[in-house]
PDB file of C-alpha atoms in Angstrom:
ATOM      1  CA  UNK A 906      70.372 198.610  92.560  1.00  0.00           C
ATOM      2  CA  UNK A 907      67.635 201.102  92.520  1.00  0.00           C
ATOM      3  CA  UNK A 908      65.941 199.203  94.964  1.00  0.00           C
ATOM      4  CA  UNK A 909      68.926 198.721  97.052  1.00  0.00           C
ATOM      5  CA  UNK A 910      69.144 202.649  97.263  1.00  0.00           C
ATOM      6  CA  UNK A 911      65.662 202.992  97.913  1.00  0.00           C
ATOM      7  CA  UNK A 912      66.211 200.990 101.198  1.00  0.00           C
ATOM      8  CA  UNK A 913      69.752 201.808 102.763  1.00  0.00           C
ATOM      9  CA  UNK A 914      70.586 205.164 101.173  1.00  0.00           C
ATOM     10  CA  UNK A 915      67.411 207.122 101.182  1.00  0.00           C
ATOM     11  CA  UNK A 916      65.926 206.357 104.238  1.00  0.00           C
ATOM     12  CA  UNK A 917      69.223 208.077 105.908  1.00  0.00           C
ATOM     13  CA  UNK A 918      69.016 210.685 103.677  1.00  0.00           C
ATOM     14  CA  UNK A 919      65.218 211.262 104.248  1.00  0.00           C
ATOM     15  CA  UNK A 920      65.364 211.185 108.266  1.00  0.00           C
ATOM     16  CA  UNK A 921      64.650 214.596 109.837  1.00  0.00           C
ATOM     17  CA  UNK A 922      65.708 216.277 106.426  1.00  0.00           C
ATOM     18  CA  UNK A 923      62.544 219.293 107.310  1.00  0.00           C
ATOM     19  CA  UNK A 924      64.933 220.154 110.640  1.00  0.00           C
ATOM     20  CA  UNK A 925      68.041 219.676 109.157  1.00  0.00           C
ATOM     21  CA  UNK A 926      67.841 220.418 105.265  1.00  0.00           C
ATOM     22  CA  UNK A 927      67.733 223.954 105.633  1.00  0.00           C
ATOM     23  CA  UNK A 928      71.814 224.088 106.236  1.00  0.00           C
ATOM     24  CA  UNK A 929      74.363 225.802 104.290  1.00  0.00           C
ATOM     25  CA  UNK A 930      75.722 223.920 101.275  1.00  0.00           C
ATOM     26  CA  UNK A 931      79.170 223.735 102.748  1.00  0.00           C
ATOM     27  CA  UNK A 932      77.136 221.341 105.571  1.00  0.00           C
ATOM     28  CA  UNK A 933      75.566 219.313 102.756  1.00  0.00           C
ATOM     29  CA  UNK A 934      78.382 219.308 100.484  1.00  0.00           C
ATOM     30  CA  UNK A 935      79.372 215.570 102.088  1.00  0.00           C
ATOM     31  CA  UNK A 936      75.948 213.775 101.834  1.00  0.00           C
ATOM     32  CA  UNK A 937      75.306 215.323  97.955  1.00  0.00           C
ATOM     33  CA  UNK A 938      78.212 213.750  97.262  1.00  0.00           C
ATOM     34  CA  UNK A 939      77.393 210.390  98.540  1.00  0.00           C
ATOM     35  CA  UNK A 940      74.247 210.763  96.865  1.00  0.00           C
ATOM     36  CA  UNK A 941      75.416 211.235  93.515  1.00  0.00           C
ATOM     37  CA  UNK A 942      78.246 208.406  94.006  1.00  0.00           C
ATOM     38  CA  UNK A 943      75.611 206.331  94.629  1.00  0.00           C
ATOM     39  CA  UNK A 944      73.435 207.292  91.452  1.00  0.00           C
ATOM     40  CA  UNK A 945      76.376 206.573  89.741  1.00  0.00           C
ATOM     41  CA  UNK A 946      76.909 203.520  90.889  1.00  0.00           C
ATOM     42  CA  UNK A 947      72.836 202.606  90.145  1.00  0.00           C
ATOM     43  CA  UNK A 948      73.293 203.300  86.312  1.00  0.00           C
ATOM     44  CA  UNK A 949      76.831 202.510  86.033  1.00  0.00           C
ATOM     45  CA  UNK A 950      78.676 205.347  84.862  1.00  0.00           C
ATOM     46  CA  UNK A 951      81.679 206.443  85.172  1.00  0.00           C
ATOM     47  CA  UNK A 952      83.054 208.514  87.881  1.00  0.00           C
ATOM     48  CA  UNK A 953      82.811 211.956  86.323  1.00  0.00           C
ATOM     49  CA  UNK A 954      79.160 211.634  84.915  1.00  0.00           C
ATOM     50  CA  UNK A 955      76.363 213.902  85.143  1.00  0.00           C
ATOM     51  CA  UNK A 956      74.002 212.981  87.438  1.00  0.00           C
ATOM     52  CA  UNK A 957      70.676 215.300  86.513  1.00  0.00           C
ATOM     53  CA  UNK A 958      69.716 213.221  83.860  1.00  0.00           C
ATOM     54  CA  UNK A 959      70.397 209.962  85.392  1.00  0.00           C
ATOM     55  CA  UNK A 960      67.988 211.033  87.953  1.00  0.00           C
ATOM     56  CA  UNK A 961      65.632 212.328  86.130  1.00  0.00           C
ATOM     57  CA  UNK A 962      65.846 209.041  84.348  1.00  0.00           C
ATOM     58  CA  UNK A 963      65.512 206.874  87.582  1.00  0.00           C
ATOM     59  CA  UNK A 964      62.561 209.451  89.285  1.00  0.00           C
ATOM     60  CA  UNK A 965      64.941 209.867  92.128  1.00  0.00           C
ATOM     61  CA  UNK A 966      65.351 213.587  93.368  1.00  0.00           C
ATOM     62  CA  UNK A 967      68.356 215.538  94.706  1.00  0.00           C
ATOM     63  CA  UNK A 968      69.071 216.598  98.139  1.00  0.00           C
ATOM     64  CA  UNK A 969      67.222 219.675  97.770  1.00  0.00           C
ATOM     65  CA  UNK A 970      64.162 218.757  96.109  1.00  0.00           C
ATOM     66  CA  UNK A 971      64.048 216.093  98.801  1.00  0.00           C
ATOM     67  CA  UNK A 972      63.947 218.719 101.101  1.00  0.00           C
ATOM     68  CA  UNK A 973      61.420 220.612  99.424  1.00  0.00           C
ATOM     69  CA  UNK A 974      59.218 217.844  98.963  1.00  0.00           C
ATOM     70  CA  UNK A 975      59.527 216.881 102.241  1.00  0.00           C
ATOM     71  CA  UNK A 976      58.539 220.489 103.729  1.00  0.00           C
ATOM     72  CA  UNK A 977      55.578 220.877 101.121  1.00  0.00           C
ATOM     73  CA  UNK A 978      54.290 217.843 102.469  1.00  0.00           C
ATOM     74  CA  UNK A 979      54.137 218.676 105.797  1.00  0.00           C
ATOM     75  CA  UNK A 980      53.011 222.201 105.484  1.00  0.00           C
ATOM     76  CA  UNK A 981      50.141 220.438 103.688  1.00  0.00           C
ATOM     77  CA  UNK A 982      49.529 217.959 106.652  1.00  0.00           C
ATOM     78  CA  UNK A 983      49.646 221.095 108.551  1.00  0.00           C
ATOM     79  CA  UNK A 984      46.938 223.394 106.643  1.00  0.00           C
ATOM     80  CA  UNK A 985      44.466 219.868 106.106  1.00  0.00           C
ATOM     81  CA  UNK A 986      44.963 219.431 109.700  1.00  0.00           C
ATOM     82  CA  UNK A 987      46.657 216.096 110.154  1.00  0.00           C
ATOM     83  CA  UNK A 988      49.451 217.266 111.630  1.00  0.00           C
ATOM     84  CA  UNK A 989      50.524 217.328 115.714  1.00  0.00           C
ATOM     85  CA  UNK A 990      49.393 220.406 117.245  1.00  0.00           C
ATOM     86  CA  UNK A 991      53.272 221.824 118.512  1.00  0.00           C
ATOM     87  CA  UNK A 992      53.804 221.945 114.542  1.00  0.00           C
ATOM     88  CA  UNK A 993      50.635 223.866 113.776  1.00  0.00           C
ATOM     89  CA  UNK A 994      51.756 226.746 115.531  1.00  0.00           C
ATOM     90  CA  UNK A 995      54.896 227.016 113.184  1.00  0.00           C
ATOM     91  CA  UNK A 996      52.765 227.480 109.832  1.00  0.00           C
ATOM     92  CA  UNK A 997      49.971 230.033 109.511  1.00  0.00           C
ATOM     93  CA  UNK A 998      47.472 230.702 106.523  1.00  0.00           C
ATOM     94  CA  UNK A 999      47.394 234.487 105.322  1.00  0.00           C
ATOM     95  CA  UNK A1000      43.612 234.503 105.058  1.00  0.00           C
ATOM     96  CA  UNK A1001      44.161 233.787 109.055  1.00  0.00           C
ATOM     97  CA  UNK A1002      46.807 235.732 110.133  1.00  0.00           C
ATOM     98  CA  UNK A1003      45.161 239.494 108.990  1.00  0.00           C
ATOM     99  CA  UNK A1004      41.678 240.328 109.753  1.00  0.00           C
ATOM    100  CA  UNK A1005      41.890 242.540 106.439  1.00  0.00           C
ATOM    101  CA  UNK A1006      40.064 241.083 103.494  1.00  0.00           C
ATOM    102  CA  UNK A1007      43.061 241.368 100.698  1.00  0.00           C
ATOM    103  CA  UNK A1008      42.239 240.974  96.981  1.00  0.00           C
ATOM    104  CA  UNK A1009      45.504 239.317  97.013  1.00  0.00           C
ATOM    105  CA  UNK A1010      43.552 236.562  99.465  1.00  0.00           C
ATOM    106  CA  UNK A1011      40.932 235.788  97.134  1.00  0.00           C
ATOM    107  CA  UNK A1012      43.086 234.576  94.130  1.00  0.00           C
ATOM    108  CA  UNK A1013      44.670 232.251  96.794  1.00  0.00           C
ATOM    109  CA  UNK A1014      43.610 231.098  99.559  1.00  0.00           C
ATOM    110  CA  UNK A1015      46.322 228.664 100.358  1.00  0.00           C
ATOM    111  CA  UNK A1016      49.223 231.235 100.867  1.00  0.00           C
ATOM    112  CA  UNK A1017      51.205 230.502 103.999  1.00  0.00           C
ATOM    113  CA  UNK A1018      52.634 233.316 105.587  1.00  0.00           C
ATOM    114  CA  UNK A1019      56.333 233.935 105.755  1.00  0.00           C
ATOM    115  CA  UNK A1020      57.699 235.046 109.095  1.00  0.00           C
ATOM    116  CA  UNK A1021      59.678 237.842 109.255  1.00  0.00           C
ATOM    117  CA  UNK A1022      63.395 236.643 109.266  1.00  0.00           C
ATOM    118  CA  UNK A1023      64.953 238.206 112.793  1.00  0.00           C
ATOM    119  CA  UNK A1024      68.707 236.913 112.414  1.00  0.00           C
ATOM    120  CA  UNK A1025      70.438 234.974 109.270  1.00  0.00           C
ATOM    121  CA  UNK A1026      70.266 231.731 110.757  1.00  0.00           C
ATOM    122  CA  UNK A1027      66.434 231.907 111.055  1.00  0.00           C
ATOM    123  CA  UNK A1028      66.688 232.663 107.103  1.00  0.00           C
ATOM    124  CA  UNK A1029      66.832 228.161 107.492  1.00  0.00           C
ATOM    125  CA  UNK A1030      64.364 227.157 109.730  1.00  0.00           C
ATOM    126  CA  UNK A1031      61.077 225.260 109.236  1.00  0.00           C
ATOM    127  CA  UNK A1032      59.055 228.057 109.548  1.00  0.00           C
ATOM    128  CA  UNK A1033      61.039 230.550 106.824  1.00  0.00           C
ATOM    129  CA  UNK A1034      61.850 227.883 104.054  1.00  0.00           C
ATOM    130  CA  UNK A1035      58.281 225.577 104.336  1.00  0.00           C
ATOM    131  CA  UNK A1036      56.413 228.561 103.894  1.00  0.00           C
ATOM    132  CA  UNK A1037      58.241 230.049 101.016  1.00  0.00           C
ATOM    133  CA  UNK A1038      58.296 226.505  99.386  1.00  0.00           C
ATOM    134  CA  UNK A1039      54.775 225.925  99.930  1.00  0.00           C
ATOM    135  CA  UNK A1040      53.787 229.209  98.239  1.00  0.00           C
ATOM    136  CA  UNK A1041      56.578 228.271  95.039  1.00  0.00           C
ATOM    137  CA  UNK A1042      54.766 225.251  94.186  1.00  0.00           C
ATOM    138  CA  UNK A1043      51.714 226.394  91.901  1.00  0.00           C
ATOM    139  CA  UNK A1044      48.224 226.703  93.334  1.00  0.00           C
ATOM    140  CA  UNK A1045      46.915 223.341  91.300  1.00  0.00           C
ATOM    141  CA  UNK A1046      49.247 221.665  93.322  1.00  0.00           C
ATOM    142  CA  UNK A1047      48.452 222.908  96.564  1.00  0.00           C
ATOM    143  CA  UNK A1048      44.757 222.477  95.840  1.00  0.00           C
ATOM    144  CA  UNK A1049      45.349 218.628  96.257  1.00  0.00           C
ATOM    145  CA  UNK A1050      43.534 217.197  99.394  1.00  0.00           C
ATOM    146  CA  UNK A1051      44.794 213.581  99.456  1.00  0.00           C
ATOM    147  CA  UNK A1052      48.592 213.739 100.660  1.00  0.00           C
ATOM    148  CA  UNK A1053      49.804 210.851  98.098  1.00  0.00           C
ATOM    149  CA  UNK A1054      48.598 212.489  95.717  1.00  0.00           C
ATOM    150  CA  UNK A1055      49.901 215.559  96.635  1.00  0.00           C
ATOM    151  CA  UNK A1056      53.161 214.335  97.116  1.00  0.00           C
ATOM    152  CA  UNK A1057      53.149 212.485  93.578  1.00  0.00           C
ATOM    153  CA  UNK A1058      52.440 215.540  91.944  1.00  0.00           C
ATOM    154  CA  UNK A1059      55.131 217.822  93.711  1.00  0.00           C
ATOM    155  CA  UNK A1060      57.995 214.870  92.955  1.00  0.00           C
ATOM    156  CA  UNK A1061      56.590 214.927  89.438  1.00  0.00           C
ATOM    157  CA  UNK A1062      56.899 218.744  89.198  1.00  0.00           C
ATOM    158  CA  UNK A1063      60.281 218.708  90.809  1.00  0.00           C
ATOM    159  CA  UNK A1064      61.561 215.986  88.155  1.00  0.00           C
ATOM    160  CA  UNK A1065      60.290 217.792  85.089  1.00  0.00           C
ATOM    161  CA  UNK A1066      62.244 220.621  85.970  1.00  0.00           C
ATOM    162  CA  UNK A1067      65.324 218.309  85.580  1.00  0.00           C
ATOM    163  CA  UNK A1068      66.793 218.676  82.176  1.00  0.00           C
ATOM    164  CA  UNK A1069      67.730 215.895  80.241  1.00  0.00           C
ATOM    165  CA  UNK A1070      71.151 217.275  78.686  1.00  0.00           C
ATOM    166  CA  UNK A1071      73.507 219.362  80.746  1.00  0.00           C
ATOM    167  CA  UNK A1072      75.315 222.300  79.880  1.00  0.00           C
ATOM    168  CA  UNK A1073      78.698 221.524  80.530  1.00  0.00           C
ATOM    169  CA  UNK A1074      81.750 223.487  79.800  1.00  0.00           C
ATOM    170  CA  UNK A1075      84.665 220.819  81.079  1.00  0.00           C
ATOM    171  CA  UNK A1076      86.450 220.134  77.797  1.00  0.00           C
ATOM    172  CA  UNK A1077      88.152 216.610  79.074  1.00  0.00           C
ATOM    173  CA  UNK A1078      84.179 215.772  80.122  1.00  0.00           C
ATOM    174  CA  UNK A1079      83.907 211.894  79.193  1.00  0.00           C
ATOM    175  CA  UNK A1080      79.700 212.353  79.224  1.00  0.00           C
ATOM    176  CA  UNK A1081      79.315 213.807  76.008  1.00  0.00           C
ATOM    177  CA  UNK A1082      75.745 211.768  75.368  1.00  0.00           C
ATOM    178  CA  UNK A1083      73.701 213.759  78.075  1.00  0.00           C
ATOM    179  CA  UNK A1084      75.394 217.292  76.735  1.00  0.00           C
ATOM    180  CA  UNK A1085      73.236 219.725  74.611  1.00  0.00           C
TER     181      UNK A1085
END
């Protein structure tokens, strides 16, 4: 089943998710769901389950994480220069963007710098959200200079911050096993 998931649900979920993931909740309200219906389905739980420790079970990530993962990894194509050109221009270092020498620069010098946000809706884009991403993922991490690795190591980071027990305050909840 996991397999099955890995084939015809995630690559739909997956496709464009850097343009698109950076939509309101309401927007992605519809495919979380389907997500987690599916996870269900995978480890055969009931209907109502918690699905944050199933995942974390499985190594499969949520929506979001999917998102961020997929952003980090391209904003690290883009700074080790293996990305296309047109999306170089959306991502700049801050050792490269000020001609000041910052002490700030020296601690890290793989800080991307954030655009200033113009309107709300920009607030979403590629350029906003990689860059803040990039910089929340700790420097070890963005030290990495093979992508798979890199990549492995963000998932990994992503998952651990999964709990395994859920703090749940339904009192007819059925999934009393994964509560703390």
């Amino acid at each position: 089943l996991k397999i099955l998931y890995s084939s015809l649900v995630l690559p739909h979920l997956q496709y464009g998710l850097a343009a698109w993931g950076g939509c309101s909740n309401q927007s992605k309200k519809r495919i979380i769901s389907i997500q987690k219906r599916a996870i269900r389905t995978i480890s055969k739980s009931y209907v109502t389950s918690h699905t944050e420790p199933r995942m974390k079970q499985m190594g499969i990530l949520r929506l979001d994480e999917l998102y961020s993962l997929q952003c980090a990894t391209l904003v690290h194509d883009i700074i080790k220069n293996r990305a296309p050109q047109a999306l170089s221009n959306f991502v700049t270092l801050e050792t490269e963007s000020n001609a000041r020498n910052l002490r700030s620069h020296s601690a890290d010098p793989l800080l991307v710098r954030v655009p200033p946000e113009k309107c709300k809706t920009s607030t979403n884009s590629f350029c906003v959200k990689g860059a803040q991403l990039w910089n929340a993922i700790p420097q070890e991490l963005r030290k990495v200079n093979e992508k798979h690795i890199c990549k492995h190591r963000i998932k990994q980071y992503f998952l651990d911050s999964y709990s395994k027990t859920t703090s749940c305050n339904n009192p007819r909840c059925t999934d009393r096993r994964h509560h703390h």
